Amino acid sequence: MDQELYSKERSASLDLLLRFQRLLVSKLYPADCIGQVPNTYSPDLLGVGSLLKKYTALLCTHIGDILPVATSIASTSHRHFAEVSHVMDGDLTGILLPELVVSIVLLLSKNAGLMQEAGAIPLLAGLLEHLDRFNHLAPGKERDDNEDLAWPGIMGSFFTGQSCRNNEEVTLIRKADLENHNKDGGFWTVIDGKVYDIKDFQTQSLTGSSIL
């Protein structure tokens, strides 16, 4: 329900697809059926599973066509990545796919046999390589990976060591150099006489570029 705020910005067709997707999931979600024989499914339920597979195949085909193009454009610069990500957030990739993946994982935990019969999961697996290529373009990806993989207490020494190495390579930057760099799409700023590159933070900041 928190996402309904954005429903006004969605197209009518996209909103209809989202409702159809939720209807399929709700039909497949297992009810408490007393006396039902395990691993036996009604023709209606198998029909819904087949429909989910066809829907997932069409969705994956569309997203599989979009992601390589999006990756090609996003690889140009951090600014391009931010713009492409914003467009994809409002497309099928950002609206339908995340909820579909979570729903299928939920259905798999509730009724693995039925989901195996439906056969939608292998179709989603085909998107992993495309998604991985796009996600690797995200600014700060290496830092996020290190934070995810590090043990508690390790990251402090990691950033300390990194800053020490950076301090050993001090470069004098003129005001004209800074202005030219920012005109070319960079984002350098001066704090207490030191130049900081906050380009990576710009795409992640919720405050917007004007405040930065």
Short mmCIF file of C-alpha atoms in Angstrom, two decimals:
data_model
loop_
_atom_site.label_atom_id
_atom_site.label_comp_id
_atom_site.label_asym_id
_atom_site.label_seq_id
_atom_site.Cartn_x
_atom_site.Cartn_y
_atom_site.Cartn_z
CA MET A 1 0.00 0.00 0.00
CA ASP A 2 2.97 2.31 0.51
CA GLN A 3 3.57 2.20 -3.23
CA GLU A 4 0.04 3.31 -4.13
CA LEU A 5 1.24 6.90 -3.86
CA TYR A 6 3.03 6.38 -7.18
CA SER A 7 0.09 4.73 -8.93
CA LYS A 8 -1.01 8.09 -10.36
CA GLU A 9 2.30 8.34 -12.21
CA ARG A 10 1.91 4.88 -13.77
CA SER A 11 0.21 4.37 -17.08
CA ALA A 12 -3.18 2.67 -17.08
CA SER A 13 -1.79 -0.35 -18.94
CA LEU A 14 1.07 -0.78 -16.45
CA ASP A 15 -1.33 -0.48 -13.55
CA LEU A 16 -3.56 -3.13 -15.15
CA LEU A 17 -0.59 -5.48 -15.60
CA LEU A 18 0.33 -5.06 -11.94
CA ARG A 19 -3.21 -5.90 -10.85
CA PHE A 20 -3.26 -8.92 -13.18
CA GLN A 21 0.06 -10.10 -11.75
CA ARG A 22 -1.26 -9.81 -8.20
CA LEU A 23 -4.40 -11.70 -9.18
CA LEU A 24 -2.34 -14.60 -10.54
CA VAL A 25 -0.28 -14.75 -7.35
CA SER A 26 -3.36 -14.64 -5.13
CA LYS A 27 -4.94 -17.52 -7.07
CA LEU A 28 -1.81 -19.63 -6.60
CA TYR A 29 -1.36 -18.81 -2.93
CA PRO A 30 -2.33 -21.99 -1.04
CA ALA A 31 -5.46 -21.92 1.08
CA ASP A 32 -6.02 -24.23 4.03
CA CYS A 33 -7.65 -27.12 2.15
CA ILE A 34 -8.77 -29.86 4.51
CA GLY A 35 -8.65 -33.35 3.06
CA GLN A 36 -6.68 -32.39 -0.06
CA VAL A 37 -4.25 -35.07 -1.24
CA PRO A 38 -0.64 -33.74 -1.18
CA ASN A 39 0.96 -32.94 -4.55
CA THR A 40 -2.37 -33.11 -6.38
CA TYR A 41 -3.57 -29.96 -8.06
CA SER A 42 -6.87 -29.10 -9.65
CA PRO A 43 -6.99 -28.35 -13.40
CA ASP A 44 -7.93 -24.75 -12.56
CA LEU A 45 -4.84 -24.34 -10.39
CA LEU A 46 -2.58 -25.86 -13.05
CA GLY A 47 -4.19 -23.52 -15.58
CA VAL A 48 -3.31 -20.50 -13.46
CA GLY A 49 0.24 -21.85 -13.13
CA SER A 50 0.49 -22.16 -16.90
CA LEU A 51 -0.81 -18.63 -17.29
CA LEU A 52 1.82 -17.39 -14.82
CA LYS A 53 4.52 -19.08 -16.91
CA LYS A 54 3.30 -17.40 -20.11
CA TYR A 55 3.05 -14.03 -18.35
CA THR A 56 6.57 -14.42 -16.92
CA ALA A 57 7.93 -15.41 -20.35
CA LEU A 58 6.50 -12.28 -21.97
CA LEU A 59 7.75 -10.07 -19.14
CA CYS A 60 11.25 -11.58 -19.25
CA THR A 61 11.40 -11.17 -23.03
CA HIS A 62 10.56 -7.48 -22.72
CA ILE A 63 13.03 -6.88 -19.87
CA GLY A 64 15.67 -8.97 -21.64
CA ASP A 65 15.41 -6.61 -24.62
CA ILE A 66 15.56 -3.47 -22.46
CA LEU A 67 18.44 -4.32 -20.10
CA PRO A 68 21.27 -4.60 -22.68
CA VAL A 69 20.30 -1.23 -24.18
CA ALA A 70 20.00 0.32 -20.70
CA THR A 71 23.42 -1.09 -19.74
CA SER A 72 25.00 0.32 -22.90
CA ILE A 73 23.65 3.82 -22.21
CA ALA A 74 24.33 3.70 -18.45
CA SER A 75 27.98 2.75 -19.01
CA THR A 76 28.65 6.20 -20.52
CA SER A 77 28.83 8.03 -17.18
CA HIS A 78 27.42 8.11 -13.64
CA ARG A 79 24.91 10.73 -14.76
CA HIS A 80 23.69 8.47 -17.55
CA PHE A 81 23.39 5.62 -15.06
CA ALA A 82 21.24 7.77 -12.76
CA GLU A 83 18.96 8.84 -15.61
CA VAL A 84 18.57 5.32 -16.96
CA SER A 85 17.85 3.98 -13.45
CA HIS A 86 15.15 6.61 -13.00
CA VAL A 87 13.50 5.60 -16.28
CA MET A 88 13.67 1.90 -15.41
CA ASP A 89 12.14 2.54 -11.98
CA GLY A 90 8.94 3.56 -13.73
CA ASP A 91 9.07 0.76 -16.31
CA LEU A 92 8.16 -2.93 -16.06
CA THR A 93 11.67 -3.62 -14.78
CA GLY A 94 11.22 -1.45 -11.70
CA ILE A 95 7.53 -2.02 -10.98
CA LEU A 96 6.51 -5.52 -12.05
CA LEU A 97 9.75 -7.51 -11.79
CA PRO A 98 10.67 -6.90 -8.11
CA GLU A 99 7.20 -7.79 -6.86
CA LEU A 100 7.02 -10.82 -9.15
CA VAL A 101 10.33 -12.18 -7.85
CA VAL A 102 9.29 -11.75 -4.21
CA SER A 103 5.89 -13.33 -4.92
CA ILE A 104 7.41 -16.37 -6.63
CA VAL A 105 9.86 -16.87 -3.77
CA LEU A 106 6.91 -16.73 -1.36
CA LEU A 107 4.90 -19.19 -3.46
CA LEU A 108 7.93 -21.48 -3.70
CA SER A 109 8.24 -21.57 0.09
CA LYS A 110 4.53 -22.35 0.45
CA ASN A 111 4.09 -24.85 -2.36
CA ALA A 112 7.30 -25.87 -4.09
CA GLY A 113 5.65 -28.66 -6.07
CA LEU A 114 3.14 -26.39 -7.73
CA MET A 115 5.80 -23.83 -8.65
CA GLN A 116 7.94 -26.59 -10.19
CA GLU A 117 4.90 -27.60 -12.24
CA ALA A 118 4.37 -23.99 -13.34
CA GLY A 119 7.97 -23.66 -14.57
CA ALA A 120 8.25 -19.87 -14.19
CA ILE A 121 11.45 -19.87 -12.13
CA PRO A 122 13.90 -20.88 -14.91
CA LEU A 123 12.56 -17.99 -17.00
CA LEU A 124 13.53 -15.48 -14.30
CA ALA A 125 16.97 -17.05 -13.98
CA GLY A 126 17.66 -15.98 -17.56
CA LEU A 127 17.61 -12.33 -16.48
CA LEU A 128 20.35 -12.70 -13.85
CA GLU A 129 23.25 -12.06 -16.20
CA HIS A 130 21.62 -8.94 -17.68
CA LEU A 131 20.75 -7.60 -14.23
CA ASP A 132 24.25 -8.31 -12.93
CA ARG A 133 25.87 -6.38 -15.77
CA PHE A 134 23.66 -3.38 -15.14
CA ASN A 135 24.14 -3.45 -11.36
CA HIS A 136 27.92 -3.55 -11.75
CA LEU A 137 27.74 -0.06 -13.26
CA ALA A 138 26.27 1.41 -10.04
CA PRO A 139 28.49 4.08 -8.45
CA GLY A 140 30.02 2.86 -5.21
CA LYS A 141 29.39 -0.78 -6.10
CA GLU A 142 32.86 -1.88 -4.91
CA ARG A 143 32.37 -0.12 -1.58
CA ASP A 144 28.94 -1.70 -1.10
CA ASP A 145 30.33 -5.14 -1.91
CA ASN A 146 33.12 -4.69 0.62
CA GLU A 147 30.65 -3.59 3.28
CA ASP A 148 28.43 -6.62 2.62
CA LEU A 149 31.30 -9.09 2.75
CA ALA A 150 33.25 -7.61 5.66
CA TRP A 151 33.19 -8.85 9.23
CA PRO A 152 32.15 -6.29 11.89
CA GLY A 153 35.11 -4.09 12.77
CA ILE A 154 37.01 -4.79 9.57
CA MET A 155 35.57 -1.89 7.58
CA GLY A 156 37.05 0.71 9.92
CA SER A 157 40.58 -0.38 9.08
CA PHE A 158 39.64 -0.72 5.40
CA PHE A 159 38.55 2.92 5.08
CA THR A 160 41.42 4.14 7.27
CA GLY A 161 43.94 2.38 5.08
CA GLN A 162 42.28 3.71 1.96
CA SER A 163 42.36 7.31 3.18
CA CYS A 164 46.02 6.96 4.16
CA ARG A 165 46.92 5.81 0.67
CA ASN A 166 44.99 8.70 -0.85
CA ASN A 167 46.77 11.22 1.38
CA GLU A 168 50.14 10.02 0.12
CA GLU A 169 49.22 11.04 -3.43
CA VAL A 170 48.41 14.72 -2.99
CA THR A 171 47.75 16.62 -6.22
CA LEU A 172 47.43 20.38 -6.49
CA ILE A 173 44.19 21.28 -8.26
CA ARG A 174 43.68 24.80 -9.56
CA LYS A 175 40.32 26.54 -9.47
CA ALA A 176 40.19 26.49 -13.28
CA ASP A 177 40.81 22.72 -13.25
CA LEU A 178 37.91 22.23 -10.86
CA GLU A 179 35.56 24.40 -12.91
CA ASN A 180 36.48 22.64 -16.17
CA HIS A 181 36.03 19.23 -14.54
CA ASN A 182 32.55 20.13 -13.28
CA LYS A 183 31.57 21.56 -16.68
CA ASP A 184 32.43 18.18 -18.22
CA GLY A 185 29.93 16.44 -15.93
CA GLY A 186 32.09 15.88 -12.85
CA PHE A 187 31.18 16.84 -9.31
CA TRP A 188 34.17 18.15 -7.37
CA THR A 189 33.68 20.39 -4.35
CA VAL A 190 36.09 22.22 -2.01
CA ILE A 191 35.88 21.87 1.78
CA ASP A 192 38.56 23.49 3.96
CA GLY A 193 40.96 23.76 1.04
CA LYS A 194 40.65 20.13 -0.01
CA VAL A 195 38.95 18.86 -3.18
CA TYR A 196 36.43 16.04 -2.80
CA ASP A 197 34.82 14.03 -5.60
CA ILE A 198 31.19 13.48 -4.57
CA LYS A 199 30.01 12.19 -7.95
CA ASP A 200 29.24 8.71 -6.59
CA PHE A 201 27.25 10.16 -3.71
CA GLN A 202 25.23 12.39 -6.05
CA THR A 203 23.36 9.45 -7.59
CA GLN A 204 22.62 7.94 -4.17
CA SER A 205 21.64 11.14 -2.37
CA LEU A 206 17.97 11.66 -1.59
CA THR A 207 18.40 15.42 -1.21
CA GLY A 208 19.02 16.18 -4.86
CA SER A 209 21.89 17.91 -6.64
CA SER A 210 20.82 21.45 -5.74
CA ILE A 211 21.57 21.02 -2.02
CA LEU A 212 24.88 19.28 -2.78
#
